[in-house]
Amino acid sequence: MRKITKGIAPVSFMEWVRQKPRNVDDNQWFQELYKQKRWDIVSDLSHHNAREQFYLCAYCCSEISGEGQETVNEHVEARALASHRSLDFTNIVASCKTKGQCDAHHKSQALPLTPLMDECETEFHFKISGRVEGKSARAIESIRVLNLGDNERNNKSLIEKRKQLSHNLMMANGLDPDEGLEDDELLLAVIDDLLTPTEGRLSPFAPVVANILRSWISG
Ligand SMILES: [Zn+2]
């Protein structure tokens, strides 16, 4: 995961929130967006979030476009658990719509380690194999809740995709995934490069590769 810093909500969404009738709760009013087919606002929200996340899924770091076909407005604290945060822009991120993981697997479960927390960059350990491991109880739980691929039995396709794309990204940066690298200075430079957006975008799984490379740094 990559830490997401929330900015200001899109104007159309703020306007919608302001129009909420007194007798309707926040969760109902969020659902009204979809019932009333306000795709203009739904789309503003997902594009705005995707841009804020440099076009990476908040959870798995695969590529998202912000388009409704494959990007969903996802509540980090689920609406069923925190109805009062349903219209809180700082609780809404862009997730991919991949079956069996991320938003689709989160549903209404509590998520103890989130992309809104600094520790989301340090408490997960990504491996060359494509697997991810939790370094804390809350990281392990979040991997389970989002089905982020701790082993092939749970999410083989994500593990394979992550392995393939991370390897490609390493090769593109002159690193051999199987060899490792002992030059800390060079590793830091590559990490910095990976985490610097180009034209508002990060490469898919760049935060994953940065995480792997950090574990190569000796000291
Ligand atoms: Zn995802």
mmCIF file of N, CA and C in Angstrom, residues 1-2 4-6 30 34 42-68 70-76 88-98 101-104 106 111 115-116 146:
data_model
loop_
_atom_site.group_PDB
_atom_site.id
_atom_site.type_symbol
_atom_site.label_atom_id
_atom_site.label_comp_id
_atom_site.label_asym_id
_atom_site.label_seq_id
_atom_site.Cartn_x
_atom_site.Cartn_y
_atom_site.Cartn_z
ATOM 1 N N MET A 1 0.835 -1.200 0.000
ATOM 2 C CA MET A 1 0.000 0.000 0.000
ATOM 3 C C MET A 1 0.865 1.242 0.000
ATOM 4 N N ARG A 2 0.260 2.295 -0.469
ATOM 5 C CA ARG A 2 0.926 3.582 -0.446
ATOM 6 C C ARG A 2 0.048 4.516 0.370
ATOM 7 N N ILE A 4 -2.142 7.402 1.411
ATOM 8 C CA ILE A 4 -2.930 8.362 0.643
ATOM 9 C C ILE A 4 -3.152 9.604 1.498
ATOM 10 N N THR A 5 -2.837 10.754 0.930
ATOM 11 C CA THR A 5 -3.095 12.011 1.622
ATOM 12 C C THR A 5 -4.331 12.633 0.988
ATOM 13 N N LYS A 6 -5.407 12.720 1.756
ATOM 14 C CA LYS A 6 -6.655 13.248 1.217
ATOM 15 C C LYS A 6 -6.606 14.768 1.120
ATOM 16 N N PHE A 30 -25.660 8.889 0.625
ATOM 17 C CA PHE A 30 -24.622 8.387 -0.288
ATOM 18 C C PHE A 30 -25.263 7.428 -1.292
ATOM 19 N N TYR A 34 -26.495 6.908 -6.228
ATOM 20 C CA TYR A 34 -26.605 5.806 -7.185
ATOM 21 C C TYR A 34 -28.067 5.577 -7.582
ATOM 22 N N VAL A 42 -20.767 10.780 -9.125
ATOM 23 C CA VAL A 42 -20.064 9.519 -8.847
ATOM 24 C C VAL A 42 -18.735 9.489 -9.605
ATOM 25 N N SER A 43 -18.790 9.927 -10.853
ATOM 26 C CA SER A 43 -17.606 9.919 -11.702
ATOM 27 C C SER A 43 -16.600 11.005 -11.286
ATOM 28 N N ASP A 44 -17.094 12.178 -10.897
ATOM 29 C CA ASP A 44 -16.195 13.219 -10.366
ATOM 30 C C ASP A 44 -15.405 12.673 -9.185
ATOM 31 N N LEU A 45 -16.122 11.974 -8.325
ATOM 32 C CA LEU A 45 -15.524 11.433 -7.106
ATOM 33 C C LEU A 45 -14.449 10.388 -7.439
ATOM 34 N N SER A 46 -14.766 9.457 -8.330
ATOM 35 C CA SER A 46 -13.796 8.389 -8.617
ATOM 36 C C SER A 46 -12.590 8.923 -9.406
ATOM 37 N N HIS A 47 -12.827 9.875 -10.306
ATOM 38 C CA HIS A 47 -11.703 10.459 -11.036
ATOM 39 C C HIS A 47 -10.810 11.280 -10.103
ATOM 40 N N HIS A 48 -11.461 12.025 -9.219
ATOM 41 C CA HIS A 48 -10.742 12.859 -8.255
ATOM 42 C C HIS A 48 -9.858 11.975 -7.354
ATOM 43 N N ASN A 49 -10.449 10.880 -6.859
ATOM 44 C CA ASN A 49 -9.698 9.959 -5.997
ATOM 45 C C ASN A 49 -8.569 9.269 -6.757
ATOM 46 N N ALA A 50 -8.863 8.825 -7.974
ATOM 47 C CA ALA A 50 -7.838 8.144 -8.770
ATOM 48 C C ALA A 50 -6.648 9.085 -8.987
ATOM 49 N N ARG A 51 -6.951 10.355 -9.292
ATOM 50 C CA ARG A 51 -5.880 11.338 -9.506
ATOM 51 C C ARG A 51 -5.060 11.511 -8.226
ATOM 52 N N GLU A 52 -5.779 11.608 -7.104
ATOM 53 C CA GLU A 52 -5.126 11.785 -5.803
ATOM 54 C C GLU A 52 -4.208 10.604 -5.481
ATOM 55 N N GLN A 53 -4.551 9.421 -6.013
ATOM 56 C CA GLN A 53 -3.781 8.197 -5.743
ATOM 57 C C GLN A 53 -2.811 7.867 -6.882
ATOM 58 N N PHE A 54 -2.608 8.830 -7.759
ATOM 59 C CA PHE A 54 -1.702 8.640 -8.896
ATOM 60 C C PHE A 54 -2.068 7.406 -9.725
ATOM 61 N N TYR A 55 -3.390 7.164 -9.780
ATOM 62 C CA TYR A 55 -3.965 6.092 -10.613
ATOM 63 C C TYR A 55 -3.571 4.678 -10.175
ATOM 64 N N LEU A 56 -3.469 4.511 -8.843
ATOM 65 C CA LEU A 56 -3.248 3.168 -8.285
ATOM 66 C C LEU A 56 -4.396 2.824 -7.337
ATOM 67 N N CYS A 57 -4.842 1.582 -7.370
ATOM 68 C CA CYS A 57 -5.852 1.117 -6.413
ATOM 69 C C CYS A 57 -5.338 1.370 -4.992
ATOM 70 N N ALA A 58 -6.209 1.881 -4.125
ATOM 71 C CA ALA A 58 -5.819 2.210 -2.747
ATOM 72 C C ALA A 58 -5.251 1.006 -2.009
ATOM 73 N N TYR A 59 -5.704 -0.186 -2.388
ATOM 74 C CA TYR A 59 -5.328 -1.371 -1.621
ATOM 75 C C TYR A 59 -4.253 -2.226 -2.288
ATOM 76 N N CYS A 60 -4.459 -2.608 -3.555
ATOM 77 C CA CYS A 60 -3.524 -3.561 -4.173
ATOM 78 C C CYS A 60 -2.467 -2.877 -5.040
ATOM 79 N N CYS A 61 -2.644 -1.566 -5.330
ATOM 80 C CA CYS A 61 -1.670 -0.810 -6.145
ATOM 81 C C CYS A 61 -1.648 -1.225 -7.614
ATOM 82 N N SER A 62 -2.700 -1.917 -8.083
ATOM 83 C CA SER A 62 -2.776 -2.139 -9.527
ATOM 84 C C SER A 62 -3.341 -0.861 -10.152
ATOM 85 N N GLU A 63 -3.276 -0.800 -11.472
ATOM 86 C CA GLU A 63 -3.654 0.438 -12.151
ATOM 87 C C GLU A 63 -5.173 0.630 -12.169
ATOM 88 N N ILE A 64 -5.610 1.857 -11.915
ATOM 89 C CA ILE A 64 -7.032 2.199 -12.076
ATOM 90 C C ILE A 64 -7.107 3.452 -12.939
ATOM 91 N N SER A 65 -8.221 3.601 -13.650
ATOM 92 C CA SER A 65 -8.354 4.749 -14.543
ATOM 93 C C SER A 65 -9.211 5.854 -13.940
ATOM 94 N N GLY A 66 -10.034 5.491 -12.946
ATOM 95 C CA GLY A 66 -11.014 6.428 -12.426
ATOM 96 C C GLY A 66 -12.369 6.245 -13.099
ATOM 97 N N GLU A 67 -12.401 5.493 -14.209
ATOM 98 C CA GLU A 67 -13.661 5.217 -14.923
ATOM 99 C C GLU A 67 -14.483 4.197 -14.131
ATOM 100 N N GLY A 68 -15.795 4.368 -14.197
ATOM 101 C CA GLY A 68 -16.712 3.532 -13.419
ATOM 102 C C GLY A 68 -16.665 2.039 -13.713
ATOM 103 N N GLU A 70 -14.163 0.120 -13.962
ATOM 104 C CA GLU A 70 -13.198 -0.620 -13.157
ATOM 105 C C GLU A 70 -12.653 0.132 -11.943
ATOM 106 N N THR A 71 -13.345 1.203 -11.555
ATOM 107 C CA THR A 71 -12.945 1.928 -10.347
ATOM 108 C C THR A 71 -14.192 2.162 -9.503
ATOM 109 N N VAL A 72 -14.073 1.917 -8.202
ATOM 110 C CA VAL A 72 -15.239 2.098 -7.332
ATOM 111 C C VAL A 72 -14.879 3.057 -6.191
ATOM 112 N N ASN A 73 -15.876 3.860 -5.800
ATOM 113 C CA ASN A 73 -15.715 4.744 -4.647
ATOM 114 C C ASN A 73 -15.902 3.906 -3.397
ATOM 115 N N GLU A 74 -14.842 3.730 -2.666
ATOM 116 C CA GLU A 74 -14.801 2.754 -1.570
ATOM 117 C C GLU A 74 -14.597 3.470 -0.231
ATOM 118 N N HIS A 75 -15.412 3.057 0.761
ATOM 119 C CA HIS A 75 -15.285 3.625 2.102
ATOM 120 C C HIS A 75 -14.298 2.798 2.920
ATOM 121 N N VAL A 76 -13.238 3.439 3.375
ATOM 122 C CA VAL A 76 -12.216 2.739 4.159
ATOM 123 C C VAL A 76 -12.852 2.214 5.449
ATOM 124 N N ASP A 88 -18.089 11.457 4.227
ATOM 125 C CA ASP A 88 -16.817 12.067 4.621
ATOM 126 C C ASP A 88 -15.768 11.742 3.545
ATOM 127 N N PHE A 89 -15.410 12.766 2.779
ATOM 128 C CA PHE A 89 -14.468 12.552 1.677
ATOM 129 C C PHE A 89 -13.147 11.934 2.153
ATOM 130 N N THR A 90 -12.740 12.246 3.373
ATOM 131 C CA THR A 90 -11.473 11.703 3.879
ATOM 132 C C THR A 90 -11.591 10.207 4.210
ATOM 133 N N ASN A 91 -12.799 9.661 4.055
ATOM 134 C CA ASN A 91 -13.004 8.224 4.284
ATOM 135 C C ASN A 91 -13.248 7.481 2.966
ATOM 136 N N ILE A 92 -13.173 8.196 1.850
ATOM 137 C CA ILE A 92 -13.497 7.580 0.553
ATOM 138 C C ILE A 92 -12.258 7.538 -0.342
ATOM 139 N N VAL A 93 -11.949 6.352 -0.849
ATOM 140 C CA VAL A 93 -10.788 6.183 -1.737
ATOM 141 C C VAL A 93 -11.242 5.469 -3.014
ATOM 142 N N ALA A 94 -10.344 5.384 -3.968
ATOM 143 C CA ALA A 94 -10.643 4.648 -5.200
ATOM 144 C C ALA A 94 -10.043 3.253 -5.092
ATOM 145 N N SER A 95 -10.899 2.255 -5.306
ATOM 146 C CA SER A 95 -10.428 0.858 -5.308
ATOM 147 C C SER A 95 -10.668 0.266 -6.686
ATOM 148 N N CYS A 96 -9.880 -0.756 -7.025
ATOM 149 C CA CYS A 96 -10.167 -1.517 -8.242
ATOM 150 C C CYS A 96 -11.426 -2.339 -7.988
ATOM 151 N N LYS A 97 -11.956 -2.912 -9.050
ATOM 152 C CA LYS A 97 -13.170 -3.727 -8.918
ATOM 153 C C LYS A 97 -12.868 -5.202 -9.118
ATOM 154 N N THR A 98 -11.615 -5.598 -8.928
ATOM 155 C CA THR A 98 -11.236 -6.999 -9.130
ATOM 156 C C THR A 98 -12.056 -7.910 -8.214
ATOM 157 N N GLN A 101 -11.173 -9.516 -4.125
ATOM 158 C CA GLN A 101 -10.134 -8.782 -3.383
ATOM 159 C C GLN A 101 -10.527 -7.303 -3.279
ATOM 160 N N CYS A 102 -9.722 -6.547 -2.549
ATOM 161 C CA CYS A 102 -9.931 -5.096 -2.383
ATOM 162 C C CYS A 102 -11.383 -4.788 -1.993
ATOM 163 N N ASP A 103 -12.018 -3.811 -2.640
ATOM 164 C CA ASP A 103 -13.391 -3.431 -2.277
ATOM 165 C C ASP A 103 -14.338 -4.632 -2.231
ATOM 166 N N ALA A 104 -14.243 -5.502 -3.232
ATOM 167 C CA ALA A 104 -15.181 -6.625 -3.348
ATOM 168 C C ALA A 104 -15.040 -7.637 -2.211
ATOM 169 N N HIS A 106 -13.621 -6.605 0.897
ATOM 170 C CA HIS A 106 -13.704 -5.819 2.130
ATOM 171 C C HIS A 106 -15.115 -5.886 2.698
ATOM 172 N N LEU A 111 -11.403 -2.661 9.054
ATOM 173 C CA LEU A 111 -10.075 -2.686 8.440
ATOM 174 C C LEU A 111 -9.102 -1.989 9.393
ATOM 175 N N PRO A 115 -4.816 2.464 4.042
ATOM 176 C CA PRO A 115 -3.917 3.316 3.255
ATOM 177 C C PRO A 115 -3.936 4.777 3.703
ATOM 178 N N LEU A 116 -4.719 5.099 4.720
ATOM 179 C CA LEU A 116 -4.712 6.469 5.245
ATOM 180 C C LEU A 116 -3.725 6.584 6.406
ATOM 181 N N LEU A 146 -8.883 -7.813 2.877
ATOM 182 C CA LEU A 146 -8.837 -7.347 1.478
ATOM 183 C C LEU A 146 -8.389 -8.455 0.524
#
